[in-house]
PDB file of C-alpha atoms in Angstrom:
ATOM      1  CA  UNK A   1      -1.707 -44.751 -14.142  1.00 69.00           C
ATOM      2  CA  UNK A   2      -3.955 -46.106 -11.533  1.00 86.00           C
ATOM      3  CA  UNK A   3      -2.437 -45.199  -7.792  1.00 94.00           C
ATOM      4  CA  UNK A   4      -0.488 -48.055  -6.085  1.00 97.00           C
ATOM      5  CA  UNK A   5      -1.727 -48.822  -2.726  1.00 98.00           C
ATOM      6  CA  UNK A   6       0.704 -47.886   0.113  1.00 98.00           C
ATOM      7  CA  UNK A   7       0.844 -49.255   3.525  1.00 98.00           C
ATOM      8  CA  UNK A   8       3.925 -47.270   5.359  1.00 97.00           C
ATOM      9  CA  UNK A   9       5.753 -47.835   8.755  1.00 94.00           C
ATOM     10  CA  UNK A  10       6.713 -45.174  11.078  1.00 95.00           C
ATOM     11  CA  UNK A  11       7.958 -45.825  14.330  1.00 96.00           C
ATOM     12  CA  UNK A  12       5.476 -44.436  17.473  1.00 97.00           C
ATOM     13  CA  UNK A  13       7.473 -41.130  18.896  1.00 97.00           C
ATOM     14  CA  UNK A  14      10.424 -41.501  16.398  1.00 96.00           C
ATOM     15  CA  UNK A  15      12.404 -38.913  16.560  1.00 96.00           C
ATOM     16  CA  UNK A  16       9.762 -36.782  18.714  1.00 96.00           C
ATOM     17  CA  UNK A  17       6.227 -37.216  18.946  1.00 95.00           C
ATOM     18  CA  UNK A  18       5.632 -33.827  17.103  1.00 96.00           C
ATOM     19  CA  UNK A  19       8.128 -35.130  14.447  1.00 97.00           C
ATOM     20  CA  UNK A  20       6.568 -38.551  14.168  1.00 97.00           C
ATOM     21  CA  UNK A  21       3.173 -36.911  14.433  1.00 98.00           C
ATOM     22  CA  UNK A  22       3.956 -34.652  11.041  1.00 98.00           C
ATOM     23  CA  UNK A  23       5.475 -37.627   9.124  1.00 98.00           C
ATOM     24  CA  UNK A  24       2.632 -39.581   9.780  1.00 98.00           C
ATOM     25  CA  UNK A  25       0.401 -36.134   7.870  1.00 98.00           C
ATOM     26  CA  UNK A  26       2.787 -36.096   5.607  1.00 98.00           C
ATOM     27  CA  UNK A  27       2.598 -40.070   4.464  1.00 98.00           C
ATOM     28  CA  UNK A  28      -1.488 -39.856   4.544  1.00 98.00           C
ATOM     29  CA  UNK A  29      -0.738 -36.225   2.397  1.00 97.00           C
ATOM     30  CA  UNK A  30       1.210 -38.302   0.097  1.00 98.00           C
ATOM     31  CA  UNK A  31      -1.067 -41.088  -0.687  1.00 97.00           C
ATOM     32  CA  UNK A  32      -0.435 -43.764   2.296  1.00 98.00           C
ATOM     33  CA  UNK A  33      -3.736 -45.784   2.419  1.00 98.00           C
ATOM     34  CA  UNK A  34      -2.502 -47.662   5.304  1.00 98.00           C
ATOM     35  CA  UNK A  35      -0.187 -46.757   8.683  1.00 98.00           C
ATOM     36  CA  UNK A  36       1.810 -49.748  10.289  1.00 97.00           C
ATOM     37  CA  UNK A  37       2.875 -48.081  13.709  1.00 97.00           C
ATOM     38  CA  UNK A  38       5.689 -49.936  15.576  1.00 95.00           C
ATOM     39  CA  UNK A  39       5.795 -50.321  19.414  1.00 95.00           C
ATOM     40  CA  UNK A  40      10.049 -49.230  19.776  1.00 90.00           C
ATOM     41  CA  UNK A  41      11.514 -52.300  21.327  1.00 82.00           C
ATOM     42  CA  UNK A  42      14.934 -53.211  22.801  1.00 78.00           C
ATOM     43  CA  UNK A  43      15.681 -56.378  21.241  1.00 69.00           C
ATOM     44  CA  UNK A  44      13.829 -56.637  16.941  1.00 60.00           C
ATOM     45  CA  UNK A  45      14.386 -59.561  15.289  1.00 56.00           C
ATOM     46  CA  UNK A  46      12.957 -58.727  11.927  1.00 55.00           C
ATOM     47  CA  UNK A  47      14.166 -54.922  11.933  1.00 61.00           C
ATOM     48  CA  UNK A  48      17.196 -53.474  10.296  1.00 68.00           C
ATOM     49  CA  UNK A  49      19.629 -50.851  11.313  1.00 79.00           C
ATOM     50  CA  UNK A  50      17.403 -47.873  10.432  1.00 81.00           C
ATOM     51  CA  UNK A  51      14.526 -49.502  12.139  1.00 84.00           C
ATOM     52  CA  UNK A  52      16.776 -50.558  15.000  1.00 83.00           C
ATOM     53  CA  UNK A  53      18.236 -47.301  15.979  1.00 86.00           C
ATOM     54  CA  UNK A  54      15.466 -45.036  15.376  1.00 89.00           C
ATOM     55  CA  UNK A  55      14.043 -47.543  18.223  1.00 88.00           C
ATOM     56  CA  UNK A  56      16.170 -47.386  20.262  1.00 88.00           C
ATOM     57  CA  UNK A  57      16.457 -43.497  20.505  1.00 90.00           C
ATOM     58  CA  UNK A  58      12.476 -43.394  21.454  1.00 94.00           C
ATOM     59  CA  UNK A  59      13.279 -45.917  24.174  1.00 92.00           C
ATOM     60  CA  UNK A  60      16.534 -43.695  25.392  1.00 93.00           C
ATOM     61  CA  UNK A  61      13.121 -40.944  26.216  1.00 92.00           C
ATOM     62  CA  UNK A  62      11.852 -44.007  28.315  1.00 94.00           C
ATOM     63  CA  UNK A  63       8.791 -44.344  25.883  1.00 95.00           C
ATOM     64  CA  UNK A  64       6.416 -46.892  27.124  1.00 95.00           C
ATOM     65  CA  UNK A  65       3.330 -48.723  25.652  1.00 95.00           C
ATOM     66  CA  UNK A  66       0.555 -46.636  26.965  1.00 96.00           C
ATOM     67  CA  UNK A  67       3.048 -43.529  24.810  1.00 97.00           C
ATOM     68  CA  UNK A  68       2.976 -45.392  21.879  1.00 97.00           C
ATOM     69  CA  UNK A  69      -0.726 -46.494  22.001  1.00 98.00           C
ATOM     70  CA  UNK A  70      -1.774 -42.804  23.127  1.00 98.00           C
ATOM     71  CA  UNK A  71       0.348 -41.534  19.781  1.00 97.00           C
ATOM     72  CA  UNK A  72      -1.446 -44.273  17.704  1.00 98.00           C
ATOM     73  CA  UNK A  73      -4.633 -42.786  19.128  1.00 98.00           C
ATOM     74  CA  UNK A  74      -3.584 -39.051  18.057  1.00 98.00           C
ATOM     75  CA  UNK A  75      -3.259 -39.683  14.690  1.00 98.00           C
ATOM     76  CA  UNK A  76      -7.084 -41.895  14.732  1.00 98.00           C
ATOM     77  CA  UNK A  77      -8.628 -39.025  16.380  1.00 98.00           C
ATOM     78  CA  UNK A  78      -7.100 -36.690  13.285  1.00 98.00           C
ATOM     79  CA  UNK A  79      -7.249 -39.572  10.381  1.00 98.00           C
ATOM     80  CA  UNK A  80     -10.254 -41.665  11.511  1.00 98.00           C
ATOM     81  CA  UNK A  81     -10.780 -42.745   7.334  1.00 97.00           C
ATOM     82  CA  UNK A  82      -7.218 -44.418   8.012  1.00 98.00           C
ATOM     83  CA  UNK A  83      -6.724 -47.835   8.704  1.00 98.00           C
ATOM     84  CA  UNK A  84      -4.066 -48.257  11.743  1.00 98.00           C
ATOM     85  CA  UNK A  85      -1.865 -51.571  12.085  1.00 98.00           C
ATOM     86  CA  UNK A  86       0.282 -52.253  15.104  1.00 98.00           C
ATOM     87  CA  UNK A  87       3.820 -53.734  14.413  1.00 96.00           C
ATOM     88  CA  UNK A  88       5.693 -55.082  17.668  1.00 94.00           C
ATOM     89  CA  UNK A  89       6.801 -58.183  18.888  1.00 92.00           C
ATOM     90  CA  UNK A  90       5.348 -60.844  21.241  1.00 92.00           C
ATOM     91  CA  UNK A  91       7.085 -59.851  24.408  1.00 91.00           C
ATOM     92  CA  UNK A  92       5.226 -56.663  24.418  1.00 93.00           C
ATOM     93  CA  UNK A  93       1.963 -57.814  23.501  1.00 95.00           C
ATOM     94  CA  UNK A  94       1.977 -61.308  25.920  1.00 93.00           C
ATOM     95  CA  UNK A  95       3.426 -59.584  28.860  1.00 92.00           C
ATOM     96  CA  UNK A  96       0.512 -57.351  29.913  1.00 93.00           C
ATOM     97  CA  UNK A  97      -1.716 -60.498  28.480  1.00 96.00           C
ATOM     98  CA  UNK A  98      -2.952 -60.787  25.091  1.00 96.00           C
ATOM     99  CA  UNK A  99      -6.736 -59.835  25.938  1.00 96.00           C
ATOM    100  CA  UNK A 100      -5.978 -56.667  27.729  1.00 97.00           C
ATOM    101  CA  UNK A 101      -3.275 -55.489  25.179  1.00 97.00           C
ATOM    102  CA  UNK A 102      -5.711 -56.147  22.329  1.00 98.00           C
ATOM    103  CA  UNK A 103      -8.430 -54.485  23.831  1.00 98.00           C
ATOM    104  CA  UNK A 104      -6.681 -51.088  24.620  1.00 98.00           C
ATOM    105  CA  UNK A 105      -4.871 -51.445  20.642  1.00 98.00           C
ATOM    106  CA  UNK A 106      -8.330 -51.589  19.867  1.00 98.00           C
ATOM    107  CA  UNK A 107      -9.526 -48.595  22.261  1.00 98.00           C
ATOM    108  CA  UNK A 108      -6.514 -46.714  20.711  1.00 98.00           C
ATOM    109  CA  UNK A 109      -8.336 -46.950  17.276  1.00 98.00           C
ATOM    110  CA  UNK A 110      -5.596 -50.012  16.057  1.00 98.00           C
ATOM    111  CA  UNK A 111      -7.585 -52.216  13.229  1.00 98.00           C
ATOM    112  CA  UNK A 112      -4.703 -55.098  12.943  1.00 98.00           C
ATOM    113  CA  UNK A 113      -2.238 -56.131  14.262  1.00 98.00           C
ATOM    114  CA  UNK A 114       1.285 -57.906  12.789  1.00 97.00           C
ATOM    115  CA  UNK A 115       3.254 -59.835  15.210  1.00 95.00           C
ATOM    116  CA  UNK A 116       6.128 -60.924  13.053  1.00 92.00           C
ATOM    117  CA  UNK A 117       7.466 -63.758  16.074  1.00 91.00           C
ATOM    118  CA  UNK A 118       4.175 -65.068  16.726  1.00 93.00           C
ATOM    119  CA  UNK A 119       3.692 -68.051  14.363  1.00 93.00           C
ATOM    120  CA  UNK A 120      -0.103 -68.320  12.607  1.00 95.00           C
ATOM    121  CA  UNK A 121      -0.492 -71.411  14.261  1.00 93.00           C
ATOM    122  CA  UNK A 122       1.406 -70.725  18.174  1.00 91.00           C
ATOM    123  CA  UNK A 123      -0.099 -67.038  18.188  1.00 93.00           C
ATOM    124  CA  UNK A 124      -1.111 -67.014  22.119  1.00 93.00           C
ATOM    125  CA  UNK A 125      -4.515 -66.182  21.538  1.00 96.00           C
ATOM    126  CA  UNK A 126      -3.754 -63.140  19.404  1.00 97.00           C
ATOM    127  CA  UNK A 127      -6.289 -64.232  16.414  1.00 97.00           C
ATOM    128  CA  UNK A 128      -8.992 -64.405  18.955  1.00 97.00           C
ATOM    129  CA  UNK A 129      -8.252 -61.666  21.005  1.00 97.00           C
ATOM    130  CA  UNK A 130      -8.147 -59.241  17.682  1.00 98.00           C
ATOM    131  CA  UNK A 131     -11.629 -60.715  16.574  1.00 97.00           C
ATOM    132  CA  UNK A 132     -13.382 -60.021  19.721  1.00 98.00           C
ATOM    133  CA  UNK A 133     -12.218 -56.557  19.448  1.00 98.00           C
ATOM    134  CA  UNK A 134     -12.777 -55.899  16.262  1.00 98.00           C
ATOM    135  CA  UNK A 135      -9.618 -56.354  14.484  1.00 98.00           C
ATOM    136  CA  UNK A 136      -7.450 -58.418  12.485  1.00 98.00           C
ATOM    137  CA  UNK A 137      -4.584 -60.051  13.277  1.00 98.00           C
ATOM    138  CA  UNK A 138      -2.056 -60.221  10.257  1.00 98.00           C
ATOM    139  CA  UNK A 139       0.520 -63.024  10.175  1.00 97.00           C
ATOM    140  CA  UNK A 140       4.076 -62.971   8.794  1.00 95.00           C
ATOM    141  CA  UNK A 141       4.751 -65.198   5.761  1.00 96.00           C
ATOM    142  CA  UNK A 142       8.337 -65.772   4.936  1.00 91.00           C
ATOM    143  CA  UNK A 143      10.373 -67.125   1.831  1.00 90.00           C
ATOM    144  CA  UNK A 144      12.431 -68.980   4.427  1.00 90.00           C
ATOM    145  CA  UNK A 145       9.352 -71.219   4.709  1.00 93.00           C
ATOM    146  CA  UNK A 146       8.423 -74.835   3.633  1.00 95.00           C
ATOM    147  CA  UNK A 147       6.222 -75.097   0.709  1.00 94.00           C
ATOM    148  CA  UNK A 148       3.790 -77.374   3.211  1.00 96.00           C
ATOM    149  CA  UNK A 149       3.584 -74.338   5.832  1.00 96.00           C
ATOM    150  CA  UNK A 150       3.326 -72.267   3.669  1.00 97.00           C
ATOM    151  CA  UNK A 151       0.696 -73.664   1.910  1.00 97.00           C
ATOM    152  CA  UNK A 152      -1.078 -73.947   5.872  1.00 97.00           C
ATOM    153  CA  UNK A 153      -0.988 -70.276   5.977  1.00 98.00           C
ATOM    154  CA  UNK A 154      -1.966 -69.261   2.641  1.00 98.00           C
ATOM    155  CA  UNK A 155      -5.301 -71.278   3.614  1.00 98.00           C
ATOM    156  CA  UNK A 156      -5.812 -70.804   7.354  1.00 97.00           C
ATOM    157  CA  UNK A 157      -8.345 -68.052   6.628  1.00 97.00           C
ATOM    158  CA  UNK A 158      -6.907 -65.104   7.719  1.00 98.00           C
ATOM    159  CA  UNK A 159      -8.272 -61.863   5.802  1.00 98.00           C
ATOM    160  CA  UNK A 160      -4.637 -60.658   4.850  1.00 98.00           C
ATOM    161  CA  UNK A 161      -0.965 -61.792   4.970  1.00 98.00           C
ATOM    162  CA  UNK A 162       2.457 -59.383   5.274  1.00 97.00           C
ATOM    163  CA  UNK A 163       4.383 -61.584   3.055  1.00 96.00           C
ATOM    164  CA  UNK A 164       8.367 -60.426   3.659  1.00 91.00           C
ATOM    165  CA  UNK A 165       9.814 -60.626  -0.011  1.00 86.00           C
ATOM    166  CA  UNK A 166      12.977 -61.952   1.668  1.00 64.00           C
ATOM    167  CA  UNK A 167      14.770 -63.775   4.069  1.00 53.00           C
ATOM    168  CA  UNK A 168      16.893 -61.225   6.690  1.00 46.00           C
ATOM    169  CA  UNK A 169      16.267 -58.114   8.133  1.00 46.00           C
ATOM    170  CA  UNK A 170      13.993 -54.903   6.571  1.00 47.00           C
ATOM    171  CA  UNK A 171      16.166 -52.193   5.040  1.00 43.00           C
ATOM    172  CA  UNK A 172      18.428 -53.872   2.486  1.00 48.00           C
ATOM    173  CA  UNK A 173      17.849 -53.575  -0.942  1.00 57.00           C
ATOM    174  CA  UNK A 174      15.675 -56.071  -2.462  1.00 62.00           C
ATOM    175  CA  UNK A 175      15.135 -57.631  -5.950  1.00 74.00           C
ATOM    176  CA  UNK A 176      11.623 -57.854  -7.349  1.00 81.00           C
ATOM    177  CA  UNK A 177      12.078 -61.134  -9.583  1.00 84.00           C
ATOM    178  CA  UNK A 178       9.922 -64.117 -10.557  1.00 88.00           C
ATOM    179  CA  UNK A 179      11.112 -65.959  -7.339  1.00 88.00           C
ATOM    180  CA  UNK A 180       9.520 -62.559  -5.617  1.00 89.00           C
ATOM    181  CA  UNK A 181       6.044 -63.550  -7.591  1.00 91.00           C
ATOM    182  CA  UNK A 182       5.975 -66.770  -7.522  1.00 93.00           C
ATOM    183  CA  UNK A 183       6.272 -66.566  -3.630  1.00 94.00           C
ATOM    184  CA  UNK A 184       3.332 -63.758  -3.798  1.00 95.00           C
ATOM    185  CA  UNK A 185       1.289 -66.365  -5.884  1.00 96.00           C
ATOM    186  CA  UNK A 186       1.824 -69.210  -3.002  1.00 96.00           C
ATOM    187  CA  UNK A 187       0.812 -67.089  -0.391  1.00 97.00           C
ATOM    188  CA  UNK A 188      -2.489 -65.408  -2.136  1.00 97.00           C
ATOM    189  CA  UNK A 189      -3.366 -69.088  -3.142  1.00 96.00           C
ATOM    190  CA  UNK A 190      -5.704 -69.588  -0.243  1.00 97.00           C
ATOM    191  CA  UNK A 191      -7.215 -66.023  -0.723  1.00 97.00           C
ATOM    192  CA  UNK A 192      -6.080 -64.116   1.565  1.00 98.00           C
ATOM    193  CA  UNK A 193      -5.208 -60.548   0.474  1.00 98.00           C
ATOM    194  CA  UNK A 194      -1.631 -59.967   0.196  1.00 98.00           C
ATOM    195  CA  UNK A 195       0.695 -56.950   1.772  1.00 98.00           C
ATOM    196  CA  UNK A 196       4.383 -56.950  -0.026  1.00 95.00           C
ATOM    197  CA  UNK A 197       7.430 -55.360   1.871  1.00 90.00           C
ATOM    198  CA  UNK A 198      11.145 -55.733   2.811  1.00 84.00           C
ATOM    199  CA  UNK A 199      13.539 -53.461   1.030  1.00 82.00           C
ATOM    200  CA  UNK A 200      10.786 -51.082  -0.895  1.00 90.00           C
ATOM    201  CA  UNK A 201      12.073 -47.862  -1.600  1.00 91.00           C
ATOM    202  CA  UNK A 202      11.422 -46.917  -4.980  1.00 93.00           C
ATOM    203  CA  UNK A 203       8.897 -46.619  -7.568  1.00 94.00           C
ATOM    204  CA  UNK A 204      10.361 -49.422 -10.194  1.00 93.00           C
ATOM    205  CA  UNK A 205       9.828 -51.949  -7.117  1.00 92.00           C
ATOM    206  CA  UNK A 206       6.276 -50.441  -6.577  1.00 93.00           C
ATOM    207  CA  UNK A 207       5.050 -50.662 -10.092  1.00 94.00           C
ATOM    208  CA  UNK A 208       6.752 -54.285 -10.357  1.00 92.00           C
ATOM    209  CA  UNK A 209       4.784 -55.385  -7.434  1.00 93.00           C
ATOM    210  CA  UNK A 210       1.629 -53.449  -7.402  1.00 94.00           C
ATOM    211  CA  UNK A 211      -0.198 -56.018  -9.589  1.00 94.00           C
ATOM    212  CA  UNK A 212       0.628 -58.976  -7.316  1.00 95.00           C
ATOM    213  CA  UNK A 213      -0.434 -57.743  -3.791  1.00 96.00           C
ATOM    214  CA  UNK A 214      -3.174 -55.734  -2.288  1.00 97.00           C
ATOM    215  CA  UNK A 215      -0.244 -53.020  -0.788  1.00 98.00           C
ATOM    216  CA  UNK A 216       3.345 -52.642  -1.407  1.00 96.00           C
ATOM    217  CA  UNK A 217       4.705 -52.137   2.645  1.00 96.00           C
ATOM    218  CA  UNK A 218       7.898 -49.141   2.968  1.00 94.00           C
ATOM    219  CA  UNK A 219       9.259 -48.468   5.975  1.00 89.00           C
ATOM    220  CA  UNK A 220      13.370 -48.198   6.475  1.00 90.00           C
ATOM    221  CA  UNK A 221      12.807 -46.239   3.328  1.00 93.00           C
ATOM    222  CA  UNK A 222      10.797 -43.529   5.636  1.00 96.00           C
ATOM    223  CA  UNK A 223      12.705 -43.964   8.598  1.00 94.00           C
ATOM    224  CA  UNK A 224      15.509 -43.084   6.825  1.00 94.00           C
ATOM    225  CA  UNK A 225      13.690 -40.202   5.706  1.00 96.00           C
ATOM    226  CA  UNK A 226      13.322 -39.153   9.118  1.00 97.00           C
ATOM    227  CA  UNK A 227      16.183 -39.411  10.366  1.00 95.00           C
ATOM    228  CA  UNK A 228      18.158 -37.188   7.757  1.00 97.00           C
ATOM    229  CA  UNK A 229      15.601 -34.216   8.147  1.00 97.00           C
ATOM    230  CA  UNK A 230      14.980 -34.504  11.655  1.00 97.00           C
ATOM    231  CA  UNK A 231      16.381 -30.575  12.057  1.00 97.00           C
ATOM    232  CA  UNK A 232      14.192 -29.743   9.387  1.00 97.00           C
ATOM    233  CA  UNK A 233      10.164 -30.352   9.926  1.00 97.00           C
ATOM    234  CA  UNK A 234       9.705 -28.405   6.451  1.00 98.00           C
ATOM    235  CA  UNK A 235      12.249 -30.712   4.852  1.00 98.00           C
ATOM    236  CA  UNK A 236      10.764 -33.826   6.337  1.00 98.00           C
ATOM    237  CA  UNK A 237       7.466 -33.121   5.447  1.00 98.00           C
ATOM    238  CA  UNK A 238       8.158 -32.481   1.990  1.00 98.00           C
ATOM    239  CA  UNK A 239      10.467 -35.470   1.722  1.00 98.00           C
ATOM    240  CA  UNK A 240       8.452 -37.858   3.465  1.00 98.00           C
ATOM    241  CA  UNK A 241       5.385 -36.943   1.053  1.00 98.00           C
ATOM    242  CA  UNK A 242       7.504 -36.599  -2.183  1.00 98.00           C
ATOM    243  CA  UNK A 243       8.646 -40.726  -1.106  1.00 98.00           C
ATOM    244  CA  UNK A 244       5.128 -41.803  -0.629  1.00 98.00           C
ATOM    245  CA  UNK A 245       3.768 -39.855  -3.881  1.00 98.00           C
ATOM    246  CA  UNK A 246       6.373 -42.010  -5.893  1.00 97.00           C
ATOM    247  CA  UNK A 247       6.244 -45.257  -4.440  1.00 97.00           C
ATOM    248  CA  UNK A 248       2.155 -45.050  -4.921  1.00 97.00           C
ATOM    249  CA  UNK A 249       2.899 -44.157  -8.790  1.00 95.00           C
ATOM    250  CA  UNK A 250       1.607 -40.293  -8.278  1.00 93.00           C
ATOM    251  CA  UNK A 251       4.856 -38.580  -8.699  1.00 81.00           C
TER     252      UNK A 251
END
């Protein structure tokens, strides 16, 4: 069977950055193609518990942006082949100014960026600002949305789309049906290369979506991962590697 392409979350320093550090060898070990690297922020809109509390223990270490962007940079030095993606929210990224954050992502070895609360269309400059540094900025593409906007995205002309399979928070089981692909056909219309997540954690989901997207997206799945072998590196390693080797169809 041909590998599934994997694009996995991890959250930047979560639950140390020597932990974080060896789950992010351990995804790239297992097959991960692609690493979406959250900011930890106080106040997620689109994250669910897992996400949410492995946040807020980084943030408890007062973990700042210039931590999670010097982490980011860590794993570039080690993994240059490895595409990087920053996940956060606006506040982080408009407070410091939109240029200047982009340009240090960019100096940190960051290649796109998804911004789930900045709309395509109301993004604060963040489009421009990744193009002038040489990356691309990845837009959000809900079910929740109008067939109309949704139809604007699918043909505004951005190189790829993070199309959430559902409505809610990340984390919850979700349900690969022909809703799910119908939704994925609406948003690749335009031709925009299309990244699947929300509630991915096992292989059946992988193989029923790998034909429809350009990567399947896991990340409570790994967090949660994380979390139960944090007193175990060996343990987390193996389990972290043994997830992504099944979810890319090489178990």
């Amino acid at each position: 069977m041909e590998k599934i392409k994997l694009m996995s979350h991890l959250v930047a320093g979560y639950p140390t950055d020597t932990l974080a550090l060896s789950a992010a060898r351990a995804l790239i070990e297992g097959g991960a193609d692609i690493l979406e690297i959250q900011l930890p922020f106080s106040d997620p809109s689109a994250d669910g518990p897992a996400i949410q509390a492995a946040c807020t223990k980084v943030l408890e270490r007062k973990y700042r942006t210039s931590d999670g962007l010097s982490f980011i940079k860590k794993i570039h030095d080690e993994f240059p082949e490895t595409p990087i993606y920053l996940m956060s929210y606006g506040s982080l990224v408009y407070t410091p100014g939109v240029a200047d954050f982009c340009r240090r992502a960019a100096e940190s070895g960051v290649k796109g960026m998804i911004i789930p609360d900045l709309p395509f269309d109301h993004d604060e400059g963040l489009t421009d600002a990744c193009r002038e540094n040489g990356m691309v900025n990845i837009p959000v593409a809900a079910p929740s949305m109008s067939d109309e906007r949704l139809s604007e995205l699918a043909h505004a002309g951005f190189p790829f789309i993070y199309a959430a399979l559902r409505a809610g928070i990340t984390g919850t089981q979700t349900t690969i049906d022909g809703g799910t692909l119908d939704f994925l056909k609406k948003v690749s219309e335009g031709g925009s290369k299309v990244y699947g997540g929300f509630g991915i954690s096992s292989g059946e989901q992988s193989k029923a979506l790998a034909s429809s997207v350009e990567a399947i997206v896991a990340g409570s799945v790994f967090v949660r991962l994380i979390t139960e072998n944090q007193d175990d590196e060996k343990k987390l390693v193996r389990a972290v590697t043994e997830k992504a080797k099944e979810l890319t169809g090489q178990a």
